[in-house]
Structures are given as C-alpha cells and as structure tokens.
Coordinates of C-alpha atoms in Angstrom, one line a residue:
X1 CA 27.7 -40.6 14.2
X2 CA 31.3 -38.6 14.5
X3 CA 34.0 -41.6 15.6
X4 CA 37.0 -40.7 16.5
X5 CA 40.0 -42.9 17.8
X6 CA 40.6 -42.8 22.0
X7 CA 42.3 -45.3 24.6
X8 CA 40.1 -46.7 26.7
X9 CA 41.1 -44.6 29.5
X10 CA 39.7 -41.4 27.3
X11 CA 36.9 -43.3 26.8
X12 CA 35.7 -43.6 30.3
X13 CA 37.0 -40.2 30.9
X14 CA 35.0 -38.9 28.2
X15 CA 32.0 -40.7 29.4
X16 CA 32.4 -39.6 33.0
X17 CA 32.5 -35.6 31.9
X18 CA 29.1 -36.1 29.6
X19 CA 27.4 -37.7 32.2
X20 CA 28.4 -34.7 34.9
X21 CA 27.3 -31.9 32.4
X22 CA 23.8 -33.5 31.4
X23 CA 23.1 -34.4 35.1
X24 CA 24.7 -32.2 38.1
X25 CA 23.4 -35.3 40.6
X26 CA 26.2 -36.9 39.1
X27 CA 29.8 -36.8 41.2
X28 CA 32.9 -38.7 41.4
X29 CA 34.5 -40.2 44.4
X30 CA 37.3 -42.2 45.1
X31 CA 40.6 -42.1 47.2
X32 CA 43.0 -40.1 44.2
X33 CA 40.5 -39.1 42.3
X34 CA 41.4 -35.4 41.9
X35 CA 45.2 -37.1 40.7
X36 CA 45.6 -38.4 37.7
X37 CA 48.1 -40.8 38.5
X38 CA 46.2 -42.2 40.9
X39 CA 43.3 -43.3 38.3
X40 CA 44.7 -44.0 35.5
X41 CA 44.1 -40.7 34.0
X42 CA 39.9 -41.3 33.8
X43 CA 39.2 -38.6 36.5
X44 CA 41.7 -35.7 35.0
X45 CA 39.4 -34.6 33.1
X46 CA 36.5 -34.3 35.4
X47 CA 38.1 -33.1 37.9
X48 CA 39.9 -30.2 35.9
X49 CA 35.9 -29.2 34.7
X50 CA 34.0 -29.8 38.1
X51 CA 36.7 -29.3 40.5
X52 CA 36.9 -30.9 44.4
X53 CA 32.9 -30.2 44.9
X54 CA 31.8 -32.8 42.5
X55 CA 35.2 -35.1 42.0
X56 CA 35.8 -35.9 45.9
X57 CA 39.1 -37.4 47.0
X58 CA 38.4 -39.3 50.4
X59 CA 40.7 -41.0 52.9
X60 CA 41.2 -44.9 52.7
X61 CA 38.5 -46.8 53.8
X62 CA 36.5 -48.6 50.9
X63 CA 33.4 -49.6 53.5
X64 CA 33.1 -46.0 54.7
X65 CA 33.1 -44.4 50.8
X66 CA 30.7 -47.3 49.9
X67 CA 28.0 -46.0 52.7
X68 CA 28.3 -42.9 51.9
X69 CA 28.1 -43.5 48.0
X70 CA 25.2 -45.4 48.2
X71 CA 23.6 -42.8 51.2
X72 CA 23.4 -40.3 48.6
X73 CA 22.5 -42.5 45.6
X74 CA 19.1 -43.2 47.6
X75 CA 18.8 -39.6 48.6
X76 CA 18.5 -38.6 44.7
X77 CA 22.8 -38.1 44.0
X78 CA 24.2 -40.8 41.4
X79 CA 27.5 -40.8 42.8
X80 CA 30.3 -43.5 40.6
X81 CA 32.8 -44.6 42.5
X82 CA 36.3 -45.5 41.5
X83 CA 37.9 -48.2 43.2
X84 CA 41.5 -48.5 41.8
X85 CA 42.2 -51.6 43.4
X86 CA 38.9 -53.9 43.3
X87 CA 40.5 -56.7 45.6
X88 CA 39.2 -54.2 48.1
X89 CA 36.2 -53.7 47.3
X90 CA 35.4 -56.9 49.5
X91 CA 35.1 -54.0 52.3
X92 CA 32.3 -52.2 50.2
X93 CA 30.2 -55.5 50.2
X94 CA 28.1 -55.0 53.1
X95 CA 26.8 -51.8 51.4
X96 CA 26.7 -53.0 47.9
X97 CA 25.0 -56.1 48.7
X98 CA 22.9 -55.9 51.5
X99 CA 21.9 -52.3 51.2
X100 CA 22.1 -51.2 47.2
X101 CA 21.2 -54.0 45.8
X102 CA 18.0 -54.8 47.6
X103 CA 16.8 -51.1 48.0
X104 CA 14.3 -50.5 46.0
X105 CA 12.7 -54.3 46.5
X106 CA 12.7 -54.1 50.7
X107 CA 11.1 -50.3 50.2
X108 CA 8.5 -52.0 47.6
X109 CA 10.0 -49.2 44.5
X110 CA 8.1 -46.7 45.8
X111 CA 11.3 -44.8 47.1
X112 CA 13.3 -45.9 44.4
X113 CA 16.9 -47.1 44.5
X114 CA 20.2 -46.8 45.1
X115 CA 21.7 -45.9 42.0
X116 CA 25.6 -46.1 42.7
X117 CA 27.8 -47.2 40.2
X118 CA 31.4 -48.6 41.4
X119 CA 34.5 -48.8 38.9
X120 CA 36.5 -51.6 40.2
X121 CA 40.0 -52.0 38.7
X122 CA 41.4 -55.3 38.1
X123 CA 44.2 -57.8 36.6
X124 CA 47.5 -58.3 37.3
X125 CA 50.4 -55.8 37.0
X126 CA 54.0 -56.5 37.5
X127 CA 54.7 -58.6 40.8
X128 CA 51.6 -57.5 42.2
X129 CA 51.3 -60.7 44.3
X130 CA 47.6 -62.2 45.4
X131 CA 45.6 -59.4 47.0
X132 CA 46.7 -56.9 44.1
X133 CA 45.6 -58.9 41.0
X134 CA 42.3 -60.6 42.0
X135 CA 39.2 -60.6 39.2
X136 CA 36.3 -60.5 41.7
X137 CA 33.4 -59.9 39.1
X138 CA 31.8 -63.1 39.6
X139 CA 31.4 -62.3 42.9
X140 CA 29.5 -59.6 42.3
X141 CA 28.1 -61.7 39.5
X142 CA 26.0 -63.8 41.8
X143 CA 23.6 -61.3 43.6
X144 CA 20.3 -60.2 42.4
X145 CA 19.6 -56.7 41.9
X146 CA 23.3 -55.8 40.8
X147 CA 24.0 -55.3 37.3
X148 CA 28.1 -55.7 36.3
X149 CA 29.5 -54.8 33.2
X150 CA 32.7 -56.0 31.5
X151 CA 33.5 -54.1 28.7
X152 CA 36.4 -55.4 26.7
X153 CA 37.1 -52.0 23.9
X154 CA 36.8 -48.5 24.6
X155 CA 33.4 -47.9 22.4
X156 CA 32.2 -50.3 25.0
X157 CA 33.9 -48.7 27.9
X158 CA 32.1 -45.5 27.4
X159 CA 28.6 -47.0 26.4
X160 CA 28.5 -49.2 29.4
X161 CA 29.6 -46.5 31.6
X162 CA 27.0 -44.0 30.2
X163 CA 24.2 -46.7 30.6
X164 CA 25.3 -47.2 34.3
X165 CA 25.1 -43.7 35.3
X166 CA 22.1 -42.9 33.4
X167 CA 20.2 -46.6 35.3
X168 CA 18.6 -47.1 38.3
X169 CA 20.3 -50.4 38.7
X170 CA 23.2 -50.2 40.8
X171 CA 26.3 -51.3 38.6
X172 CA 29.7 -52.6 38.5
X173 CA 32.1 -51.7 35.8
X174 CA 35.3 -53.9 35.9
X175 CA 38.3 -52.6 34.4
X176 CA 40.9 -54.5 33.5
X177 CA 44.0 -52.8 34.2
X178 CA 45.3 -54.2 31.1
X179 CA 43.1 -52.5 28.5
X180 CA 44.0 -48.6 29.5
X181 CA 46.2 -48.3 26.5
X182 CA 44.0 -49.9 24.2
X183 CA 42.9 -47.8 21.1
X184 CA 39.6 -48.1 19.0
X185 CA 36.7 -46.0 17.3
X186 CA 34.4 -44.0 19.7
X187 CA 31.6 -41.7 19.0
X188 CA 31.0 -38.8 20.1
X189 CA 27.8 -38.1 21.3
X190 CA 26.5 -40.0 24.3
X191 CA 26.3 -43.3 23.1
X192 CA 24.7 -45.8 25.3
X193 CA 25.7 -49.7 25.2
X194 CA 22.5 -52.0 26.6
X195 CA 23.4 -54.4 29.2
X196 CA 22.4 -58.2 28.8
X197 CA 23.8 -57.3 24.6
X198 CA 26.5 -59.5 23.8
X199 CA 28.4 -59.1 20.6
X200 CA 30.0 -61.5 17.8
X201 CA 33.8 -59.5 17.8
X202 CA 34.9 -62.4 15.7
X203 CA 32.7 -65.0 13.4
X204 CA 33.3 -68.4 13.1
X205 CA 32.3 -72.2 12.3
X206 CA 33.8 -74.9 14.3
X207 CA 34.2 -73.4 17.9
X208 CA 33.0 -70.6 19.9
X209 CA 35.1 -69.1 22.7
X210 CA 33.1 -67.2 24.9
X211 CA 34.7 -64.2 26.9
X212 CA 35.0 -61.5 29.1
X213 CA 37.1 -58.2 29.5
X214 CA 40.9 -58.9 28.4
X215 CA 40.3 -62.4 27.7
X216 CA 38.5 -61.2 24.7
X217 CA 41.6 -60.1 22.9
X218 CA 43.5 -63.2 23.6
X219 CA 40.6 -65.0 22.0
X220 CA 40.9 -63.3 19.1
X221 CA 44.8 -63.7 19.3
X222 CA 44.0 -67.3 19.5
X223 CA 41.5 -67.3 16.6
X224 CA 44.0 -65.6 14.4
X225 CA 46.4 -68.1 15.1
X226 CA 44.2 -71.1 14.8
X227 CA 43.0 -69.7 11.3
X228 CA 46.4 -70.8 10.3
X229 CA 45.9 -74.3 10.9
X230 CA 42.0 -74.2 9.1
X231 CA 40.0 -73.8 12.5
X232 CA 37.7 -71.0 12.4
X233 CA 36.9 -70.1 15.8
X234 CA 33.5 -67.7 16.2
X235 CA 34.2 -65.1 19.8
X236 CA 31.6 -64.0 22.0
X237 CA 32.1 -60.8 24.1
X238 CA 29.6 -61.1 26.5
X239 CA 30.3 -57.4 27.6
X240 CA 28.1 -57.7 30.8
X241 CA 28.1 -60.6 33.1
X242 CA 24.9 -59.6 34.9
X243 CA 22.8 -59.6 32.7
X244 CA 24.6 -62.1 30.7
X245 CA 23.0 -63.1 27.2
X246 CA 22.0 -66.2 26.9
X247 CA 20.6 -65.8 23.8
X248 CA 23.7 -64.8 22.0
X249 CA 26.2 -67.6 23.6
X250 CA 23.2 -70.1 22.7
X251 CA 22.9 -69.5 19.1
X252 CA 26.7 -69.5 18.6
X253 CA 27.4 -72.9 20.4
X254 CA 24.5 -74.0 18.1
X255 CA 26.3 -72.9 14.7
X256 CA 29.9 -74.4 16.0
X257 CA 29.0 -77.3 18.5
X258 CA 31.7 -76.5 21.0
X259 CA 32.7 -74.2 23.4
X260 CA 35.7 -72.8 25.3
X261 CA 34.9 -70.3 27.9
X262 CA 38.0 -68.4 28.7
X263 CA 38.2 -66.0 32.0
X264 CA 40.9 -64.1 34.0
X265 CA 39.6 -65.9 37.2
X266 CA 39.0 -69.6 38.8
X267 CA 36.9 -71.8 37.2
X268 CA 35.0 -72.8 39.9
X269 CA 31.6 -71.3 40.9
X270 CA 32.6 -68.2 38.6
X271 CA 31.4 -66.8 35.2
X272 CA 33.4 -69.7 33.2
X273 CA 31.2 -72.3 35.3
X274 CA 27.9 -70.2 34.7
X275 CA 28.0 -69.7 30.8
X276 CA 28.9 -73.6 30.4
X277 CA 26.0 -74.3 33.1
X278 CA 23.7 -71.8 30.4
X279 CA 24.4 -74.1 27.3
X280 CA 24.4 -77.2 29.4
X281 CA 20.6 -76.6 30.6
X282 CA 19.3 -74.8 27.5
X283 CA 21.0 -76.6 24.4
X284 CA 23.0 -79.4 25.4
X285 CA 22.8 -81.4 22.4
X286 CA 24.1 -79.0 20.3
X287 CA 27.4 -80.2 21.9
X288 CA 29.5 -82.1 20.0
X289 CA 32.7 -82.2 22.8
X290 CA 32.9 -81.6 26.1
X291 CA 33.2 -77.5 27.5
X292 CA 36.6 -76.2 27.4
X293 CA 37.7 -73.6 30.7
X294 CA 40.6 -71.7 30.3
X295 CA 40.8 -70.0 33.9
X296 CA 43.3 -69.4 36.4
X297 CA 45.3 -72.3 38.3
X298 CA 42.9 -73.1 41.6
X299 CA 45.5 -70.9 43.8
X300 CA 46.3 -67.1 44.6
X301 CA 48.6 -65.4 42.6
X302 CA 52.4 -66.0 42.6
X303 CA 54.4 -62.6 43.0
X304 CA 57.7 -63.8 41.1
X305 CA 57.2 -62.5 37.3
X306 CA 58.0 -65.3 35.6
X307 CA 55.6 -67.7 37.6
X308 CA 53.0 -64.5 37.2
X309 CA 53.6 -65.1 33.4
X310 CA 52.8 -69.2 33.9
X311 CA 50.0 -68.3 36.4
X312 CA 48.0 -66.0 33.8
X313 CA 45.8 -67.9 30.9
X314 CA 46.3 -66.4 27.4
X315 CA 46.1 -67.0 23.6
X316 CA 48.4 -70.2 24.3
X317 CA 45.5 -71.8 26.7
X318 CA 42.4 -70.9 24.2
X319 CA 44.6 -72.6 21.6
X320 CA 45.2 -75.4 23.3
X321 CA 41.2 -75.6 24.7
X322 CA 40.5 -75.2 20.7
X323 CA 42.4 -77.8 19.5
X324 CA 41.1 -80.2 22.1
X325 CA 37.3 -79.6 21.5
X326 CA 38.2 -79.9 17.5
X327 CA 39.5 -83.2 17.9
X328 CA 37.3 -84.9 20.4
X329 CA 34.1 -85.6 19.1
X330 CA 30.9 -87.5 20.8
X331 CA 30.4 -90.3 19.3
X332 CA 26.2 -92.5 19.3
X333 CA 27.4 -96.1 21.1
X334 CA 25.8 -98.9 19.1
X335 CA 23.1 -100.9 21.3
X336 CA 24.2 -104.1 22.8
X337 CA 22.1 -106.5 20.9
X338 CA 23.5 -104.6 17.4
X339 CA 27.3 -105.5 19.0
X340 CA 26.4 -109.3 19.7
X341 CA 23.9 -110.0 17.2
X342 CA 26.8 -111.8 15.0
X343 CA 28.7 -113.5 18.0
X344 CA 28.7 -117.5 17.6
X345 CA 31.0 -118.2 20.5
X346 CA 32.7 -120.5 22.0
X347 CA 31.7 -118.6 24.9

C-alpha cells in the first residue's frame, strides 16, 4: 500500500475526487463549494475536475439543500453534503431524521434508502461566540438508522469518508475545524475505514481515556505528560460514535480499571454520558474509581478569547481527570459484625 504524507483537508479532498470518478451518482453540494475558501480547501479539487454540474454551490438555506440532498439520494444520486458550519445543520433535521434515516425501514427495504452523507464542520475558532462553535454529534448520535463518524487523523478522514459514500446508511462526518492542518500517512488507493472499529492510538496500563475527534490529540498530549510522572494512560479513538465499539472501550477499561471520557461537548445526555453508561452496564466491576468526564462547562460558549480558552477542555483537564481516577481507589467495607466483633464497651 503507497502512503504518502497529506493534511487532513487533502485527505477528505482526496477522498471526495476517488469517490466521483469510480461512481458519477456521486456530487457535491454545499453553499461555497465551488470556493475554496469557503470549504476549507476539501472541494477545490473536485470542483476543478467535475466542474459546477456535479460540485453545486446553492443559496443559504440548510433545510432546503437537506431535501433536496436526500430527494436525490432515494432517487439513486449519493449526493455529500458540506455543511461548513454544523450549528446549522439543526435546519437539516427534519430531513435527516424524519425522512433519511427511516427510509428504507417505513418503505420495508424494498426501495432502498437515502444514502446522503452530510459533512458537518465543527469546534471553536477565534471569538466565534455560541452558535459558531457548537459539537452537535451527539445529537445526531441518538437516532437510529444514522451512522456518524468522527475521525480524529487524516488516514481516518479519508477511510471514513470513502466508507460513507460507498454505504447505504445515511452518514454524518464531523469535522473538527481544528484538525484541517493536521499531517499524517495516507494511502493511496481507496482505502475504506469500517464504522463501529475503534482503535488503540495509544497503549497503556493504569487508565484509559476514551475519545473523540480533537479530543484524541489532547489525550495523547495528556498521556505524554502523565508518562512523566509514571502513569501510563492507554487512548481509545472511538472514530465513529454511531456505531460506537463497545467492544474495544470494554476490553480497555478491563486491562486499566478506570476511565476518563474526554469530549468537546456537554456532558450531559451526550457521547461522554453514553460510553460511561456502556462500561457501567456491561463491566462495571472492572472499575476500580469512579468515571472521569472531561466535557464543556454546562453553558454556551463565551465569545471573549480568553474565557474561550477557559471554556474549552484540553490536555490540562484529562490530566487532572487522570490523576483523580489514579488516586482514588474503591475500597471492599468490612461487615458489621467483623467491625464490632472485639468491642467490650462501656456502651
């Protein structure tokens, strides 16, 4: 297999041209699309090669692209879609969830699906306030019949991307804005990365921190750092959050017996929550402490920079989560009888 070294932008760029030359049902759509600047650079490529017929610049309305997208993904087309601001992809919902997802189960399969794949951009930026830096994948975590990918390097960027486009599932790629510039071996050929496959980017003993996108860099940042001081942390990029891998989280909590979860959104009723609930039913007593979250503060985002700095977790929290679970341990209470057996009073 030929590697070669791209940014994770070239990566999905890359994967967006293969995918249009081995299947012509294949377009792009998205409001910039056929500028550069507007995506990042991931739809320069594709648009220079295929031109305005198959990469489609449309006017701003995310719930009228969305029907359309997913009209032609059940008439036969598998059209990606590049949202380059996923806080707005809230407008696609309707759609997404009440008409892709559940296609092919209200038509009984025998019409097949809606295969539409949406690229949602997401993180924060510089000052980019509350509705510019939301992490919505757990949303679209939560309903059946979607699939959402997270992929934290670029070899993962263009597997998961391929696999999207070449499924019948309709998918979510989140992209964290963050990552773009990010270098790392690719191959060449049409690689495909499973969904539901986690992956061990880091091994480890006495804690696992499991994570998601970005946050799986600042885990390792944290595990480097943490090395120092004789903890040897094991991360877990989950690379896809529906299907998540249960297996792969399970076995590594049962090696370490503790867990940190970190994510770049709230802890409540989001992927955090959901891979602690997974250990919690299915091996709860491999844990020695209690689950670590390191998650954003339960508000929207700040737009001053340096409370957007405070606001963010990082490799600071997950150390901090690390130490904690390290040092607290669960101890078996002694039975009550053991505890008075030798008690003579006066009382």
């Amino acid at each position: 297999m030929d590697m070669r070294t791209l940014t994770y932008w070239q990566a999905i760029s890359e994967a967006t041209v293969q995918c249009m030359q081995a299947d012509e049902r294949v377009l792009v759509v998205g409001e910039g699309v056929d500028d550069f600047r507007g995506t990042y650079g991931t739809t320069k490529e594709a648009f220079a090669r295929f031109g305005p017929d198959r990469v489609v610049d449309v006017p701003n309305s995310e719930n009228a692209t969305a029907g359309l997208a997913v009209g032609a993904a059940a008439a036969g087309m598998r059209p990606l879609v590049v949202h380059t601001r996923a806080d707005f992809m809230f407008l696609a919902m309707d759609a997404l969830v009440n008409l892709a997802a559940k296609w092919r189960y209200m038509y009984g399969g025998d019409k097949g699906g809606a295969p539409v794949v949406m690229r949602g951009v997401v993180g924060r930026g510089w000052g980019q306030g509350a509705t510019h830096s939301q992490c919505p994948h757990a949303t679209f975590g939560h309903y059946a019949g979607l699939h959402v990918a997270t992929p934290a390097t670029p070899a993962d960027a263009k597997g998961l991307l391929i696999t999207a486009l070449t499924s019948d599932t309709p998918t979510i790629l989140i992209e964290n804005r963050s990552l773009y510039p990010l270098t790392g071996e690719v191959p060449e050929e049409m690689t495909p990365v499973p969904f539901g496959v986690g992956r061990v980017a880091r091994a480890g003993t006495d804690v696992t921190v499991v994570a998601a996108s970005l946050m799986v860099h600042e885990a390792e940042r944290a595990a480097e750092q943490l090395s120092a001081q004789g903890i040897s942390v094991e991360v877990v990029d989950v690379r896809s959050i529906r299907p998540l891998d249960d297996t792969i989280i399970c076995e590594s909590v049962a090696k370490t017996g503790r867990l940190v979860v970190a994510d770049t959104s709230w802890a409540r009723y989001g992927f955090a929550a959901e891979v602690a609930a997974v250990v919690a039913e299915r091996i709860p007593e491999a844990l020695r402490s209690p689950v670590r979250r390191v998650t954003l503060p339960d508000c929207p985002a700040p737009v001053s920079w340096p409370l957007e700095e405070a606001f963010n977790p990082s490799a600071t929290e997950i150390v901090k989560a690390c130490l904690a679970v390290c040092d607290t341990t669960r101890s078996e209470l002694p039975a009550l009888e053991t505890v008075t057996a030798g008690f003579q009073g006066p009382y």
